[in-house]
Coordinates of C-alpha atoms in Angstrom, one line a residue:
Chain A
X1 CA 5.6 11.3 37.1
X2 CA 7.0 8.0 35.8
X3 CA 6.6 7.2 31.8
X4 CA 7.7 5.4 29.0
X5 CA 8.8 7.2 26.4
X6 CA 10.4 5.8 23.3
X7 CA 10.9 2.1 25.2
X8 CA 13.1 4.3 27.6
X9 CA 11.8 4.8 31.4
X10 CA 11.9 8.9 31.6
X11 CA 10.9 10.9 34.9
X12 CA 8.9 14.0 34.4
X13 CA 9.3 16.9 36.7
X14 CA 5.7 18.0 37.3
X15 CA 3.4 19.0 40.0
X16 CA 0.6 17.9 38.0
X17 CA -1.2 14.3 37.9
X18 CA -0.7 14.5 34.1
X19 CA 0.6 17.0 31.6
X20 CA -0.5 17.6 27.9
X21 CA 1.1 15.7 24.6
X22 CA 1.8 19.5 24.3
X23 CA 4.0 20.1 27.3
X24 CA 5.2 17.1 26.9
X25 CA 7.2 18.1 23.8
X26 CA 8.3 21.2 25.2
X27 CA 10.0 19.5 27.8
X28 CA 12.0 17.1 26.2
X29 CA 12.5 19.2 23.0
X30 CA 10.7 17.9 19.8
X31 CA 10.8 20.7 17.6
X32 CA 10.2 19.5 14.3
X33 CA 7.1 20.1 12.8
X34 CA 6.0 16.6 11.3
X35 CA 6.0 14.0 14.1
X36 CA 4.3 11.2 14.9
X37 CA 2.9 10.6 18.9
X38 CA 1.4 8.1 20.1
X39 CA -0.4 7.2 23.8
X40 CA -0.4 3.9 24.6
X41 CA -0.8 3.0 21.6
X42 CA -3.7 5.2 20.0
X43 CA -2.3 8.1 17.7
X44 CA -2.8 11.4 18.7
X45 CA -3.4 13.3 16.1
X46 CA -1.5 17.3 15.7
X47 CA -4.8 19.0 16.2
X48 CA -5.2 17.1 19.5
X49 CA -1.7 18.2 21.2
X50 CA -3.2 20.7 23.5
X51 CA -6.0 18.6 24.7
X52 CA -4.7 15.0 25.0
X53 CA -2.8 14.2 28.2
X54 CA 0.0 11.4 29.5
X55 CA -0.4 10.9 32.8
X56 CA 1.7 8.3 35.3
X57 CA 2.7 4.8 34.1
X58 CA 1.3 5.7 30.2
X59 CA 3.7 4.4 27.3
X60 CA 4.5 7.3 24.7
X61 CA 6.2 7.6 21.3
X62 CA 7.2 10.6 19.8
X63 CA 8.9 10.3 16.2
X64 CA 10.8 13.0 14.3
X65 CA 9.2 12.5 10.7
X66 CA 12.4 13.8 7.7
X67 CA 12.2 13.8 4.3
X68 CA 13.7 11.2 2.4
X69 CA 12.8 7.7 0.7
Chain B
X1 CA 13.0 -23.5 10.3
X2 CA 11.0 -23.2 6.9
X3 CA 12.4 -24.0 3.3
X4 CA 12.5 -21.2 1.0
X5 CA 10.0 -23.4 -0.9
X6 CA 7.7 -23.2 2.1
X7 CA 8.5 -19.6 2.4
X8 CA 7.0 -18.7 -0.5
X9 CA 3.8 -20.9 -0.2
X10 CA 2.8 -18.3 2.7
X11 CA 4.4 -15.4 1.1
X12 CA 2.3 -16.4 -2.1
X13 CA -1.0 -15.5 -0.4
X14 CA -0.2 -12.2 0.8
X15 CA -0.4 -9.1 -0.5
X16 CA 1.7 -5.5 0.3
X17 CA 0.6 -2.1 -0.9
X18 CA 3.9 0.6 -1.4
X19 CA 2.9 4.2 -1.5
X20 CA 5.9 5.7 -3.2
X21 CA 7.8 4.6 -5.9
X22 CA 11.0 6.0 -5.7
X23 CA 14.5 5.0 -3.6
X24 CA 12.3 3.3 -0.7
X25 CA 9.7 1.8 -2.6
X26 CA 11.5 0.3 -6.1
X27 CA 13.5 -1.1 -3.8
X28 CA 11.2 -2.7 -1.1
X29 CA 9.2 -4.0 -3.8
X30 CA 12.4 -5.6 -5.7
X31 CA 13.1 -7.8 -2.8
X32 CA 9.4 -8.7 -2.0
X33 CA 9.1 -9.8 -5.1
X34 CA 12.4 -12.1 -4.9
X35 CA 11.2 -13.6 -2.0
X36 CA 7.9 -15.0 -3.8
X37 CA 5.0 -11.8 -2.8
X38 CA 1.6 -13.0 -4.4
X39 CA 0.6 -9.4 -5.0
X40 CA 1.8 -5.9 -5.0
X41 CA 0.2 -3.0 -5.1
X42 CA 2.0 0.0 -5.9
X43 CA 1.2 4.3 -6.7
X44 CA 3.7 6.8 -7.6
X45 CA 2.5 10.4 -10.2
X46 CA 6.6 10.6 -10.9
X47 CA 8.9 9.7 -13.8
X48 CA 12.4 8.4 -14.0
X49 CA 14.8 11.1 -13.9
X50 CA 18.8 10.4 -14.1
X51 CA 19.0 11.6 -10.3
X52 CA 17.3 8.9 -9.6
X53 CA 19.7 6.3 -10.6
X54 CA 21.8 6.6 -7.9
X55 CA 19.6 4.3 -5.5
X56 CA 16.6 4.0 -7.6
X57 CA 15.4 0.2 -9.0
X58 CA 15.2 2.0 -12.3
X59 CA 17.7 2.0 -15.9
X60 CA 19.4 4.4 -17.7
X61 CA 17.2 3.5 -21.1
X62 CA 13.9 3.7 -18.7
X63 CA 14.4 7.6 -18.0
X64 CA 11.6 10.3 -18.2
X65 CA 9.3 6.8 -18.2
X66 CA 6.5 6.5 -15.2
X67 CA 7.9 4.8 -12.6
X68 CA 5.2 2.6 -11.9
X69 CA 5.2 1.5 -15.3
X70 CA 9.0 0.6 -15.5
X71 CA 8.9 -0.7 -11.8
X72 CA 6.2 -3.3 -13.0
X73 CA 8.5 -4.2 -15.4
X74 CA 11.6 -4.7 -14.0
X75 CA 9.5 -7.2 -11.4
X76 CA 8.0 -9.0 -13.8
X77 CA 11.1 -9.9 -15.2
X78 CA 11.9 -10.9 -11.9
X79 CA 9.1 -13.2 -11.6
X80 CA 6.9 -13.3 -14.7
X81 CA 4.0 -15.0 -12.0
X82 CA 3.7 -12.2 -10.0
X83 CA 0.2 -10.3 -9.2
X84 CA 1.1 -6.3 -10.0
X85 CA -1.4 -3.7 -9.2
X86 CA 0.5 -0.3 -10.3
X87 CA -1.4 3.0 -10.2
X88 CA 0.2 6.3 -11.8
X89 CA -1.7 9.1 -9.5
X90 CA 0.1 11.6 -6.8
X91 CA -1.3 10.0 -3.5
X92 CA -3.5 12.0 -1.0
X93 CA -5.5 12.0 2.3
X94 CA -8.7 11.5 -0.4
X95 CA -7.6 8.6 -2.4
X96 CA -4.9 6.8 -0.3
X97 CA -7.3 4.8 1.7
X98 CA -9.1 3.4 -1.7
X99 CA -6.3 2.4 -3.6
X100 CA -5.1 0.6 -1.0
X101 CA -8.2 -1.1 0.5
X102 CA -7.2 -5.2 0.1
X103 CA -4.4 -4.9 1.3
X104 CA -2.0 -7.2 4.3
X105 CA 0.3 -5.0 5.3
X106 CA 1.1 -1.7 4.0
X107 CA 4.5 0.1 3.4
X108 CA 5.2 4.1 3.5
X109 CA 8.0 4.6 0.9
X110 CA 7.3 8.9 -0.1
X111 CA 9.5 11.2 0.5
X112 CA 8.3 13.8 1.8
X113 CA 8.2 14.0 5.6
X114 CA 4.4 15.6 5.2
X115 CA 3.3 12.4 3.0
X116 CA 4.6 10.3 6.0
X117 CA 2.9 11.8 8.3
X118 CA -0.3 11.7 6.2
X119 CA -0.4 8.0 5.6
X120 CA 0.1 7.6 9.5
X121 CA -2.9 10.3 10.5
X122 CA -5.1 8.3 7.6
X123 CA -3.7 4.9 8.3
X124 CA -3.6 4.4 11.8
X125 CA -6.9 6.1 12.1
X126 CA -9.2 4.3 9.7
X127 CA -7.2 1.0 9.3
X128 CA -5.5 0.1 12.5
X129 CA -5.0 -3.2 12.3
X130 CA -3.3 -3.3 9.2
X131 CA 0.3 -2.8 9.6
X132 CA 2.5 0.0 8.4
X133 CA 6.4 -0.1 7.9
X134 CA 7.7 3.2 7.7
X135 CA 11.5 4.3 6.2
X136 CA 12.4 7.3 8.3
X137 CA 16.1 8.9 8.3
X138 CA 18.5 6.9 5.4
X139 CA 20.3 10.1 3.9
X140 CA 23.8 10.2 3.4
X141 CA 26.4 7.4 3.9
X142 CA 28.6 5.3 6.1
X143 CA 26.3 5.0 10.4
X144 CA 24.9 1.7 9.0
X145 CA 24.8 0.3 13.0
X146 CA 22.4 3.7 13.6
X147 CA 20.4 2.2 11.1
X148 CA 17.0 0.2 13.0
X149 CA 13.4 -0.6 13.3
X150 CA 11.5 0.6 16.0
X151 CA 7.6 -1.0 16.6
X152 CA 5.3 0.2 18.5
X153 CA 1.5 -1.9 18.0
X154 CA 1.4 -1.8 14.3
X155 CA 3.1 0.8 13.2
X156 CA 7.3 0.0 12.4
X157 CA 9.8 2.4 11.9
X158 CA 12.8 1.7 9.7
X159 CA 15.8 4.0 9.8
X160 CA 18.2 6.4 11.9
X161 CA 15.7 8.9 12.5
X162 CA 17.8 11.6 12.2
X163 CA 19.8 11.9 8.5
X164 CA 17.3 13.9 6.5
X165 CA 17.8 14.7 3.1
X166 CA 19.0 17.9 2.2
X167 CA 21.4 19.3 -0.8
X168 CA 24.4 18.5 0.8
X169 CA 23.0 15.3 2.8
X170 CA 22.0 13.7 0.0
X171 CA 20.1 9.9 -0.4
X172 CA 22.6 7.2 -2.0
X173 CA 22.3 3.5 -2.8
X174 CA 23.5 1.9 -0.1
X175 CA 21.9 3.5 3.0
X176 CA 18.4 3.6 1.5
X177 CA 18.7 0.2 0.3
X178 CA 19.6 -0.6 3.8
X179 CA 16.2 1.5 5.0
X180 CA 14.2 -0.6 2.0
X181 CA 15.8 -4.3 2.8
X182 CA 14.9 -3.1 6.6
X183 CA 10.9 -2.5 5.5
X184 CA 11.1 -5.7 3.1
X185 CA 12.6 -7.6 6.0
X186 CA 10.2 -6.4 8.6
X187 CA 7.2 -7.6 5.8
X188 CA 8.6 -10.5 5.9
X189 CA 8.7 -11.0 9.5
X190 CA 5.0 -9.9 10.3
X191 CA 3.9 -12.1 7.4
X192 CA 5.9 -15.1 8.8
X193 CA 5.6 -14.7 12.6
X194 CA 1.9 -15.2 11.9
X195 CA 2.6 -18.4 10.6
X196 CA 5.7 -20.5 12.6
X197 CA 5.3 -17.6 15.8
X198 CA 7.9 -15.7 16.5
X199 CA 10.4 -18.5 17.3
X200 CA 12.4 -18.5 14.2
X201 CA 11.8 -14.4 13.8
X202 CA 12.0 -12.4 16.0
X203 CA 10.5 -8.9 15.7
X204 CA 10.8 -6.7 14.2

C-alpha cells in the first residue's frame, strides 16, 4: 500500500486494502500521546483511531504535539 | 511587489485572534502589530512573572501584572491606532470558539501540548476554513535551519517538532521568537497571497 505521509511517499507492508489511523501509528512509531492526524485533509479526531482507515493513494499527517510556546 | 504603504492598506482590514499570551503569542502579536494588523484579538488567565522575561514581550516593572493587560499596552505604544480585543480568562473547549468568533485567521500560541491539541480538535472541526498557525517544538537553542512550517489545507505548523520544553530544555528568546516571527510571517502570507496570489509569496 502506497501513501503519503508527512509530504513523504511511504510503502506500507500490509496484506490488507487499508489499515486503521490506529495501526498506522504502530507501525511507524508515534508514541506520544497528543498528536494531531489528519486523512486527506479531514482531522481524525483521538476517539476515532480505531475506526478510521487510510487506505491506497490517501495523503496523511501525523504531528507530534510538545509543550512549549 | 507591494509598498509597505500598500501592505498595510490590506493588513488594516484583517483581523487575527492569539490564544496564549506568553513567549509565542506576545511575540506574534508584537510583529503583527508592526506590520499595520487592524485588529487583534487576544486571551491569556496568566500574569507576568520574572521567568518570563527571558523571551516574553513583557518588562521588568510590568511583573505579577495580567499579561493581556500589559501586552495591550506595549502594542499600543506601538501603534496608538490599533483595534485590541484582550480577554483575561484560561481558555477551554467551552469558551474558545466564542471568544474568537470574527475572526481571519487564527493563531495557537499556549503552551501546553494538551491546549494545542484542543484548539486543533475544536478548530478544525467547527471552523474549518479559518486558518490556524500553530508553534510546535522551539525549546532550547542554536538548530535554527530545523526550524520550519509545514501546511497541510488550513492548518500551519511552525517549528522543529521535536525540542519540547522540559527543566533542562528550557524556552529562550531567540528560538521562540524564531517559532513566533515564523507564525507572524505565515499570517502575513495567507493574508497577502489572497490579495497579489502567491507570486510574490510563496507559502507558507
Amino acid at each position: 500500500m502506497n501513501i503519503t505521509l508527512n509530504h513523504n511517499p511511504e510503502v506500507i507492508e500490509t496484506d490488507y486494502d487499508s489499515i486503521t489511523v490506529q495501526e498506522l501509528l504502530l507501525m511507524r512509531s508515534f508514541t506520544y500521546k497528543m498528536l494531531i492526524v489528519k486523512v486527506n485533509d479531514a482531522l481524525v479526531v483521538k476517539e476515532n483511531y480505531s475506526t478510521a482507515t487510510v487506505k491506497n493513494g490517501d495523503n496523511v499527517m501525523v504531528i507530534h504535539l510538545m509543550t512549549g510556546g | 511587489m507591494p509598498t509597505f504603504e500598500q501592505i498595510k492598506v490590506i493588513m488594516q482590514k484583517q483581523t487575527v485572534g492569539i490564544a496564549g499570551a506568553g513567549g509565542l503569542g506576545s511575540n506574534v502579536a508584537m510583529a503583527l502589530t508592526r506590520v499595520g494588523i487592524g485588529k487583534l484579538i487576544i486571551a491569556d488567565f496568566d500574569v507576568v512573572s520574572e521567568s518570563n522575561l527571558n523571551r516574553q514581550f513583557y518588562f521588568s516593572d510590568q511583573l505579577n501584572r495580567k499579561k493581556v493587560e500589559a501586552l495591550k499596552e506595549n502594542l499600543l505604544r506601538i501603534n496608538p491606532n490599533l483595534d485590541i480585543e484582550i480577554h483575561d480568562l484560561m481558555l477551554n473547549s467551552n469558551n474558545l470558539l466564542l471568544t474568537f468568533s470574527k475572526v481571519d485567521i487564527m493563531v495557537e500560541a499556549f503552551d501546553k501540548a494538551e491546549f494545542k491539541e484542543m484548539i486543533v480538535e475544536v478548530f478544525q472541526t467547527s471552523k474549518p476554513d479559518v486558518p490556524l498557525v500553530l508553534g510546535n517544538g522551539m525549546a532550547g537553542w542554536g538548530k535554527s535551519n530545523e526550524m520550519q512550517v509545514q501546511n497541510f489545507g488550513n492548518l500551519y505548523i511552525c517549528g522543529d517538532n521535536a525540542a519540547e520544553v522540559g527543566l533542562e530544555m528550557p524556552p529562550m528568546a531567540p528560538r521562540v521568537l524564531i517559532c513566533a516571527a515564523m507564525q507572524a510571517n505565515t499570517v502575513m502570507s495567507i493574508i497577502l497571497e489572497n490579495h497579489f496570489g502567491n507570486e510574490h509569496n510563496s507559502k507558507p
